[in-house]
mmCIF file of C-alpha atoms in Angstrom:
data_model
loop_
_atom_site.group_PDB
_atom_site.id
_atom_site.type_symbol
_atom_site.label_atom_id
_atom_site.label_comp_id
_atom_site.label_asym_id
_atom_site.label_seq_id
_atom_site.Cartn_x
_atom_site.Cartn_y
_atom_site.Cartn_z
ATOM 1 C CA MET A 1 28.352 133.174 -122.926
ATOM 2 C CA LEU A 2 29.983 135.249 -120.183
ATOM 3 C CA THR A 3 26.590 134.933 -117.710
ATOM 4 C CA PHE A 4 26.079 131.137 -119.383
ATOM 5 C CA VAL A 5 29.624 130.792 -118.084
ATOM 6 C CA LEU A 6 29.677 132.281 -114.258
ATOM 7 C CA LYS A 7 25.813 131.179 -113.664
ATOM 8 C CA ARG A 8 27.067 127.486 -114.674
ATOM 9 C CA VAL A 9 30.206 128.067 -111.957
ATOM 10 C CA LEU A 10 27.644 129.629 -109.537
ATOM 11 C CA MET A 11 25.603 126.511 -110.060
ATOM 12 C CA SER A 12 28.615 124.457 -108.887
ATOM 13 C CA ILE A 13 28.795 125.911 -105.966
ATOM 14 C CA PRO A 14 27.012 124.491 -103.700
ATOM 15 C CA THR A 15 27.127 120.877 -105.148
ATOM 16 C CA PHE A 16 30.474 121.139 -103.725
ATOM 17 C CA ALA A 17 28.964 122.006 -101.340
ATOM 18 C CA ILE A 18 26.963 119.142 -100.598
ATOM 19 C CA VAL A 19 29.278 116.658 -101.198
ATOM 20 C CA ALA A 20 31.385 117.405 -98.722
ATOM 21 C CA VAL A 21 29.468 117.651 -95.763
ATOM 22 C CA ILE A 22 28.354 113.814 -97.634
ATOM 23 C CA ILE A 23 31.398 112.354 -97.917
ATOM 24 C CA PHE A 24 33.155 113.741 -94.155
ATOM 25 C CA ALA A 25 29.503 111.682 -92.993
ATOM 26 C CA LEU A 26 30.170 108.864 -94.869
ATOM 27 C CA VAL A 27 34.271 109.006 -93.435
ATOM 28 C CA ARG A 28 32.784 109.253 -90.253
ATOM 29 C CA ALA A 29 30.167 106.059 -89.997
ATOM 30 C CA LEU A 30 32.459 103.668 -91.123
ATOM 31 C CA PRO A 31 33.267 101.011 -88.876
ATOM 32 C CA GLY A 32 36.448 100.869 -87.374
ATOM 33 C CA ASP A 33 38.845 103.476 -84.595
ATOM 34 C CA PRO A 34 42.550 105.352 -87.639
ATOM 35 C CA ALA A 35 43.851 105.710 -83.567
ATOM 36 C CA LEU A 36 43.561 102.033 -82.782
ATOM 37 C CA MET A 37 44.893 101.095 -85.972
ATOM 38 C CA MET A 38 47.700 103.497 -85.730
ATOM 39 C CA LEU A 39 48.495 101.419 -82.435
ATOM 40 C CA GLY A 40 48.301 98.687 -84.444
ATOM 41 C CA GLY A 41 44.645 97.433 -83.647
ATOM 42 C CA ASN A 42 45.292 95.597 -79.951
ATOM 43 C CA ILE A 43 45.814 98.027 -76.945
ATOM 44 C CA ASP A 44 44.818 97.828 -73.841
ATOM 45 C CA ASP A 45 46.404 101.299 -72.983
ATOM 46 C CA GLU A 46 43.605 103.432 -72.794
ATOM 47 C CA ALA A 47 45.668 106.701 -72.016
ATOM 48 C CA THR A 48 47.813 105.590 -74.830
ATOM 49 C CA LEU A 49 44.614 105.211 -76.771
ATOM 50 C CA GLU A 50 43.299 108.876 -76.234
ATOM 51 C CA GLN A 51 46.699 110.270 -77.164
ATOM 52 C CA MET A 52 46.181 108.801 -80.485
ATOM 53 C CA ARG A 53 42.772 110.412 -80.534
ATOM 54 C CA ALA A 54 43.917 113.430 -79.635
ATOM 55 C CA GLN A 55 47.293 113.677 -81.362
ATOM 56 C CA LEU A 56 44.839 112.778 -84.861
ATOM 57 C CA GLY A 57 42.366 115.861 -83.663
ATOM 58 C CA LEU A 58 38.969 112.862 -83.768
ATOM 59 C CA ASP A 59 38.565 113.152 -79.817
ATOM 60 C CA GLN A 60 36.444 116.447 -80.685
ATOM 61 C CA PRO A 61 33.147 116.127 -81.703
ATOM 62 C CA VAL A 62 32.416 115.445 -85.127
ATOM 63 C CA PRO A 63 30.809 119.248 -86.138
ATOM 64 C CA VAL A 64 34.192 121.094 -84.618
ATOM 65 C CA GLN A 65 35.763 118.353 -86.578
ATOM 66 C CA PHE A 66 34.597 118.953 -90.237
ATOM 67 C CA LEU A 67 34.774 122.426 -89.475
ATOM 68 C CA ALA A 68 38.159 122.239 -88.155
ATOM 69 C CA TRP A 69 38.861 120.099 -91.845
ATOM 70 C CA LEU A 70 37.094 122.440 -93.665
ATOM 71 C CA ARG A 71 39.259 125.481 -92.629
ATOM 72 C CA GLU A 72 42.134 124.201 -93.767
ATOM 73 C CA VAL A 73 40.878 122.032 -97.502
ATOM 74 C CA PHE A 74 39.702 126.002 -97.666
ATOM 75 C CA SER A 75 43.725 126.671 -97.241
ATOM 76 C CA GLY A 76 45.266 124.108 -99.485
ATOM 77 C CA ASN A 77 45.842 121.511 -97.038
ATOM 78 C CA LEU A 78 44.652 118.672 -97.132
ATOM 79 C CA GLY A 79 46.522 116.331 -94.552
ATOM 80 C CA THR A 80 48.941 114.201 -93.877
ATOM 81 C CA SER A 81 48.512 110.259 -94.283
ATOM 82 C CA ILE A 82 47.703 108.730 -90.466
ATOM 83 C CA MET A 83 49.112 105.689 -91.768
ATOM 84 C CA THR A 84 52.429 106.940 -94.263
ATOM 85 C CA GLY A 85 53.241 110.472 -92.813
ATOM 86 C CA GLN A 86 52.446 111.535 -96.932
ATOM 87 C CA GLU A 87 51.370 114.997 -97.861
ATOM 88 C CA VAL A 88 47.396 113.813 -98.940
ATOM 89 C CA SER A 89 47.780 116.651 -101.298
ATOM 90 C CA SER A 90 51.201 115.661 -102.867
ATOM 91 C CA LEU A 91 50.122 111.730 -102.609
ATOM 92 C CA LEU A 92 47.143 112.108 -104.516
ATOM 93 C CA VAL A 93 48.286 114.455 -107.814
ATOM 94 C CA GLN A 94 51.510 111.347 -108.184
ATOM 95 C CA ARG A 95 48.145 108.443 -108.014
ATOM 96 C CA PHE A 96 46.589 110.775 -109.886
ATOM 97 C CA SER A 97 49.072 110.567 -112.651
ATOM 98 C CA VAL A 98 48.242 107.007 -113.230
ATOM 99 C CA THR A 99 44.662 107.506 -113.749
ATOM 100 C CA ALA A 100 44.023 110.063 -115.551
ATOM 101 C CA THR A 101 46.603 108.504 -118.033
ATOM 102 C CA VAL A 102 44.449 105.079 -118.456
ATOM 103 C CA VAL A 103 40.669 106.986 -118.045
ATOM 104 C CA LEU A 104 41.832 109.796 -121.274
ATOM 105 C CA LEU A 105 43.576 106.804 -122.709
ATOM 106 C CA ALA A 106 40.368 104.673 -122.804
ATOM 107 C CA MET A 107 38.405 107.702 -123.848
ATOM 108 C CA THR A 108 39.866 108.813 -127.123
ATOM 109 C CA THR A 109 40.042 105.356 -127.730
ATOM 110 C CA ALA A 110 36.381 105.118 -127.201
ATOM 111 C CA LEU A 111 35.671 107.460 -128.333
ATOM 112 C CA LEU A 112 37.444 106.763 -131.913
ATOM 113 C CA VAL A 113 35.810 103.691 -132.275
ATOM 114 C CA SER A 114 32.527 104.638 -131.003
ATOM 115 C CA VAL A 115 31.596 107.473 -133.699
ATOM 116 C CA PRO A 116 32.358 105.668 -136.688
ATOM 117 C CA LEU A 117 30.662 103.655 -135.999
ATOM 118 C CA GLY A 118 27.914 104.802 -134.293
ATOM 119 C CA LEU A 119 27.594 106.655 -137.590
ATOM 120 C CA LEU A 120 28.103 103.543 -139.841
ATOM 121 C CA ALA A 121 25.160 101.184 -138.006
ATOM 122 C CA ALA A 122 22.606 104.236 -138.582
ATOM 123 C CA HIS A 123 24.187 104.613 -141.909
ATOM 124 C CA ARG A 124 23.463 100.788 -142.978
ATOM 125 C CA HIS A 125 20.412 100.954 -140.945
ATOM 126 C CA ASN A 126 19.155 97.349 -140.678
ATOM 127 C CA SER A 127 21.522 96.017 -142.609
ATOM 128 C CA ARG A 128 23.894 92.824 -141.049
ATOM 129 C CA THR A 129 26.651 95.537 -140.508
ATOM 130 C CA ASP A 130 23.790 97.415 -138.177
ATOM 131 C CA TYR A 131 22.825 94.081 -136.349
ATOM 132 C CA ALA A 132 26.265 93.137 -136.480
ATOM 133 C CA ILE A 133 27.030 95.902 -134.417
ATOM 134 C CA VAL A 134 23.970 96.729 -132.051
ATOM 135 C CA LEU A 135 24.935 92.213 -131.469
ATOM 136 C CA LEU A 136 28.165 93.562 -130.022
ATOM 137 C CA THR A 137 27.557 96.213 -127.771
ATOM 138 C CA ILE A 138 24.460 94.370 -126.388
ATOM 139 C CA LEU A 139 27.220 91.491 -125.607
ATOM 140 C CA LYS A 140 30.030 93.493 -124.672
ATOM 141 C CA LEU A 141 27.088 95.289 -122.080
ATOM 142 C CA SER A 142 26.480 91.881 -120.729
ATOM 143 C CA MET A 143 30.400 91.947 -119.362
ATOM 144 C CA PRO A 144 31.286 93.629 -116.660
ATOM 145 C CA SER A 145 34.434 95.101 -117.071
ATOM 146 C CA PHE A 146 36.838 93.393 -114.468
ATOM 147 C CA TRP A 147 35.467 90.045 -115.977
ATOM 148 C CA VAL A 148 36.531 91.134 -119.611
ATOM 149 C CA GLY A 149 39.544 93.231 -117.967
ATOM 150 C CA LEU A 150 40.500 89.598 -116.179
ATOM 151 C CA MET A 151 39.883 87.539 -119.046
ATOM 152 C CA LEU A 152 42.368 89.822 -121.293
ATOM 153 C CA LEU A 153 45.024 89.596 -118.495
ATOM 154 C CA VAL A 154 44.661 85.254 -119.407
ATOM 155 C CA LEU A 155 44.760 85.295 -123.166
ATOM 156 C CA PHE A 156 47.746 88.253 -123.215
ATOM 157 C CA GLY A 157 49.506 87.522 -120.198
ATOM 158 C CA ALA A 158 49.013 84.632 -119.224
ATOM 159 C CA ILE A 159 48.012 82.356 -122.288
ATOM 160 C CA LEU A 160 50.521 84.545 -125.360
ATOM 161 C CA GLY A 161 52.766 85.918 -123.518
ATOM 162 C CA TRP A 162 52.030 89.383 -124.947
ATOM 163 C CA LEU A 163 51.671 91.896 -122.572
ATOM 164 C CA PRO A 164 52.411 92.264 -119.091
ATOM 165 C CA THR A 165 50.293 91.264 -116.466
ATOM 166 C CA VAL A 166 51.219 92.780 -113.516
ATOM 167 C CA GLY A 167 53.043 95.915 -112.268
ATOM 168 C CA PHE A 168 52.973 99.245 -114.297
ATOM 169 C CA VAL A 169 56.131 101.571 -114.813
ATOM 170 C CA SER A 170 55.378 105.238 -115.707
ATOM 171 C CA VAL A 171 55.345 106.466 -119.806
ATOM 172 C CA SER A 172 57.246 109.753 -118.718
ATOM 173 C CA ASP A 173 60.206 106.952 -116.748
ATOM 174 C CA ASP A 174 60.232 104.787 -120.489
ATOM 175 C CA LEU A 175 57.250 105.595 -123.047
ATOM 176 C CA GLY A 176 57.226 102.050 -124.942
ATOM 177 C CA ARG A 177 57.401 99.660 -121.469
ATOM 178 C CA GLY A 178 54.730 102.136 -120.513
ATOM 179 C CA MET A 179 52.544 102.021 -123.378
ATOM 180 C CA MET A 180 53.197 98.102 -122.663
ATOM 181 C CA TYR A 181 51.300 97.575 -119.648
ATOM 182 C CA LEU A 182 48.764 100.292 -119.997
ATOM 183 C CA ILE A 183 47.189 97.954 -122.699
ATOM 184 C CA LEU A 184 45.606 95.194 -120.990
ATOM 185 C CA PRO A 185 43.752 97.656 -118.289
ATOM 186 C CA VAL A 186 43.036 100.588 -121.223
ATOM 187 C CA THR A 187 41.134 98.173 -122.998
ATOM 188 C CA SER A 188 39.661 97.065 -120.426
ATOM 189 C CA LEU A 189 38.026 100.464 -119.493
ATOM 190 C CA ALA A 190 37.855 101.477 -123.535
ATOM 191 C CA LEU A 191 36.009 97.959 -124.882
ATOM 192 C CA SER A 192 32.484 99.429 -121.912
ATOM 193 C CA GLU A 193 32.502 103.014 -123.212
ATOM 194 C CA ILE A 194 32.585 102.170 -126.389
ATOM 195 C CA ALA A 195 29.499 99.639 -126.489
ATOM 196 C CA VAL A 196 27.882 102.952 -124.976
ATOM 197 C CA LEU A 197 28.825 105.685 -126.879
ATOM 198 C CA THR A 198 28.041 103.708 -129.476
ATOM 199 C CA ARG A 199 24.843 102.414 -129.636
ATOM 200 C CA MET A 200 24.497 106.730 -128.028
ATOM 201 C CA MET A 201 25.750 107.616 -131.629
ATOM 202 C CA ARG A 202 23.754 105.466 -132.954
ATOM 203 C CA ALA A 203 20.147 106.573 -131.585
ATOM 204 C CA GLY A 204 21.004 109.943 -132.004
ATOM 205 C CA SER A 205 22.711 110.075 -136.031
ATOM 206 C CA LEU A 206 19.300 107.824 -136.974
ATOM 207 C CA GLU A 207 16.871 110.186 -135.259
ATOM 208 C CA VAL A 208 18.972 112.867 -137.175
ATOM 209 C CA MET A 209 18.890 111.691 -140.235
ATOM 210 C CA GLY A 210 15.282 111.737 -140.300
ATOM 211 C CA LYS A 211 15.187 115.445 -140.158
ATOM 212 C CA ASP A 212 14.446 118.062 -143.297
ATOM 213 C CA TYR A 213 17.906 119.263 -143.369
ATOM 214 C CA ILE A 214 19.224 116.441 -143.897
ATOM 215 C CA THR A 215 17.006 115.887 -146.824
ATOM 216 C CA HIS A 216 17.364 118.721 -148.659
ATOM 217 C CA ALA A 217 21.028 118.181 -148.443
ATOM 218 C CA ARG A 218 21.000 114.986 -150.046
ATOM 219 C CA ALA A 219 18.950 116.015 -152.509
ATOM 220 C CA LYS A 220 21.335 118.652 -153.528
ATOM 221 C CA GLY A 221 24.115 116.328 -154.556
ATOM 222 C CA LEU A 222 25.749 116.201 -151.031
ATOM 223 C CA PRO A 223 27.937 113.001 -151.050
ATOM 224 C CA GLU A 224 26.876 111.061 -147.798
ATOM 225 C CA ARG A 225 30.466 111.207 -146.364
ATOM 226 C CA LYS A 226 30.041 115.647 -146.016
ATOM 227 C CA VAL A 227 25.891 114.488 -145.364
ATOM 228 C CA LEU A 228 28.236 112.120 -142.515
ATOM 229 C CA TRP A 229 30.537 114.144 -141.218
ATOM 230 C CA ARG A 230 28.752 118.003 -141.242
ATOM 231 C CA HIS A 231 25.174 117.852 -140.482
ATOM 232 C CA VAL A 232 24.988 114.643 -138.584
ATOM 233 C CA PHE A 233 27.506 114.576 -136.737
ATOM 234 C CA PRO A 234 27.303 117.517 -134.599
ATOM 235 C CA ASN A 235 23.694 117.790 -133.880
ATOM 236 C CA ALA A 236 24.057 113.736 -132.852
ATOM 237 C CA PHE A 237 26.796 114.043 -131.000
ATOM 238 C CA ALA A 238 25.915 116.871 -128.411
ATOM 239 C CA PRO A 239 23.803 114.426 -126.205
ATOM 240 C CA THR A 240 26.288 111.176 -126.304
ATOM 241 C CA LEU A 241 28.371 114.861 -124.590
ATOM 242 C CA THR A 242 27.103 114.987 -122.051
ATOM 243 C CA MET A 243 27.079 111.370 -122.030
ATOM 244 C CA VAL A 244 31.305 111.359 -122.719
ATOM 245 C CA GLY A 245 30.892 114.152 -118.684
ATOM 246 C CA ILE A 246 29.414 111.872 -116.927
ATOM 247 C CA MET A 247 31.678 108.389 -118.948
ATOM 248 C CA LEU A 248 35.070 110.377 -118.133
ATOM 249 C CA ALA A 249 34.446 111.788 -114.433
ATOM 250 C CA GLY A 250 32.365 108.165 -113.629
ATOM 251 C CA LEU A 251 35.851 105.750 -115.148
ATOM 252 C CA LEU A 252 37.839 108.281 -112.676
ATOM 253 C CA ALA A 253 36.150 107.726 -110.092
ATOM 254 C CA GLY A 254 35.278 104.594 -110.350
ATOM 255 C CA ALA A 255 38.623 103.357 -112.132
ATOM 256 C CA ALA A 256 39.157 101.335 -108.782
ATOM 257 C CA VAL A 257 38.207 97.521 -109.334
ATOM 258 C CA THR A 258 40.818 98.062 -112.688
ATOM 259 C CA GLU A 259 43.502 99.680 -110.700
ATOM 260 C CA THR A 260 42.898 96.407 -108.265
ATOM 261 C CA VAL A 261 42.894 93.796 -111.167
ATOM 262 C CA PHE A 262 46.496 95.324 -112.780
ATOM 263 C CA THR A 263 48.062 95.974 -109.948
ATOM 264 C CA LEU A 264 47.506 99.191 -110.979
ATOM 265 C CA PRO A 265 49.214 102.518 -107.764
ATOM 266 C CA GLY A 266 46.870 104.726 -108.856
ATOM 267 C CA LEU A 267 43.877 106.955 -107.365
ATOM 268 C CA GLY A 268 41.479 104.295 -107.328
ATOM 269 C CA LYS A 269 43.860 101.897 -105.225
ATOM 270 C CA LEU A 270 44.794 104.652 -103.219
ATOM 271 C CA LEU A 271 41.166 104.769 -102.226
ATOM 272 C CA VAL A 272 40.054 101.384 -101.621
ATOM 273 C CA ASP A 273 43.570 101.608 -99.442
ATOM 274 C CA SER A 274 42.734 104.104 -97.478
ATOM 275 C CA ILE A 275 39.457 102.475 -96.210
ATOM 276 C CA TYR A 276 40.897 99.207 -95.301
ATOM 277 C CA ALA A 277 43.351 101.281 -92.707
ATOM 278 C CA ARG A 278 41.010 104.113 -91.802
ATOM 279 C CA ASP A 279 43.077 106.344 -92.863
ATOM 280 C CA TYR A 280 40.885 109.601 -92.497
ATOM 281 C CA PRO A 281 43.128 112.925 -93.775
ATOM 282 C CA VAL A 282 43.996 110.323 -97.635
ATOM 283 C CA LEU A 283 39.928 109.707 -97.388
ATOM 284 C CA GLN A 284 38.112 112.302 -97.327
ATOM 285 C CA GLY A 285 40.825 113.818 -99.584
ATOM 286 C CA ALA A 286 40.671 111.670 -102.276
ATOM 287 C CA LEU A 287 36.885 111.416 -101.596
ATOM 288 C CA LEU A 288 37.319 115.478 -102.746
ATOM 289 C CA PHE A 289 39.256 115.979 -105.124
ATOM 290 C CA ILE A 290 37.353 113.277 -107.261
ATOM 291 C CA ALA A 291 34.505 114.843 -105.674
ATOM 292 C CA ALA A 292 36.234 118.382 -107.215
ATOM 293 C CA ILE A 293 37.176 116.687 -110.407
ATOM 294 C CA TYR A 294 33.745 115.478 -111.159
ATOM 295 C CA VAL A 295 31.533 118.482 -110.736
ATOM 296 C CA MET A 296 34.410 120.364 -113.572
ATOM 297 C CA THR A 297 34.877 117.962 -115.703
ATOM 298 C CA ASN A 298 30.240 118.874 -116.358
ATOM 299 C CA LEU A 299 31.010 122.146 -116.605
ATOM 300 C CA ALA A 300 33.531 121.607 -118.503
ATOM 301 C CA ILE A 301 30.782 119.418 -120.098
ATOM 302 C CA ASP A 302 28.185 122.025 -120.092
ATOM 303 C CA LEU A 303 30.082 124.926 -122.056
ATOM 304 C CA ALA A 304 31.333 122.398 -124.708
ATOM 305 C CA TYR A 305 27.936 121.679 -125.207
ATOM 306 C CA SER A 306 26.470 125.199 -126.008
ATOM 307 C CA VAL A 307 29.002 124.972 -128.928
ATOM 308 C CA PHE A 308 27.325 122.206 -129.774
ATOM 309 C CA ASP A 309 23.514 123.827 -129.186
ATOM 310 C CA PRO A 310 23.573 127.617 -128.731
ATOM 311 C CA LYS A 311 20.018 127.200 -127.282
ATOM 312 C CA VAL A 312 21.057 125.386 -124.426
ATOM 313 C CA ARG A 313 23.478 129.191 -123.329
ATOM 314 C CA LEU A 314 19.738 130.378 -123.326
ATOM 315 C CA THR A 315 18.735 128.185 -120.065
#
């Protein structure tokens, strides 16, 4: 097991290095001049502009800028925001807490709903229940998340007035009010994941149910509930777990739309704002932070997958 863990950790290092190079290249490829934006976007004094570029290190060749950035990253310094003057690391931690709360609640909700639904659909295969579940998942998959979010805002916020439509209150400051502000964005994100995971869980369960050991378990007189949860669930959930890791990392990286719709001060909104402002340190730091989360999440899923399927440790 230790060899398996070390191998997976070592495989993550080149992945992270390649991602760092791509991030730096993409950020530098963006149109616009951060120095010019710092000076208000319209200045005729070329000397002042050059001085600002030198102050931001933008007068150096790109490879020199990359090495300087990499050196600072390895020393734990992600730089300072050009626009706000805040340290990027503290800014990321502050915004990530909001995004992580929304994403983890959404994924937990999705798993709690999709696993029983997928098992139920497989257990009632070709019944009305199965058809209804499949129909609902197809219906949801055809609706974009941002559209669902807007519809939830209109229905529960504007028309019924049950939930707040804009703003944010931290759950650490006020748990009750904080949860009220999170219900709609969490529901919006969870609905998409429920549709995908339910279909995966259903397909995996149907495949497992055709195995000889399931027939043997039933022949021994094991109650159907125990057959489902003791034998079908662990074997059907292993492939779904891989998808959970990909979706979790994708949600962390792609929560920008939901955070924009619901005006949540999360990592995604910070990323969007830093793109508009050409705030290179924040943009690079946020992308690198998201990439690190993505790599670590997939590493954790690989390790968890080996628990469900011990054969994976031999590969």
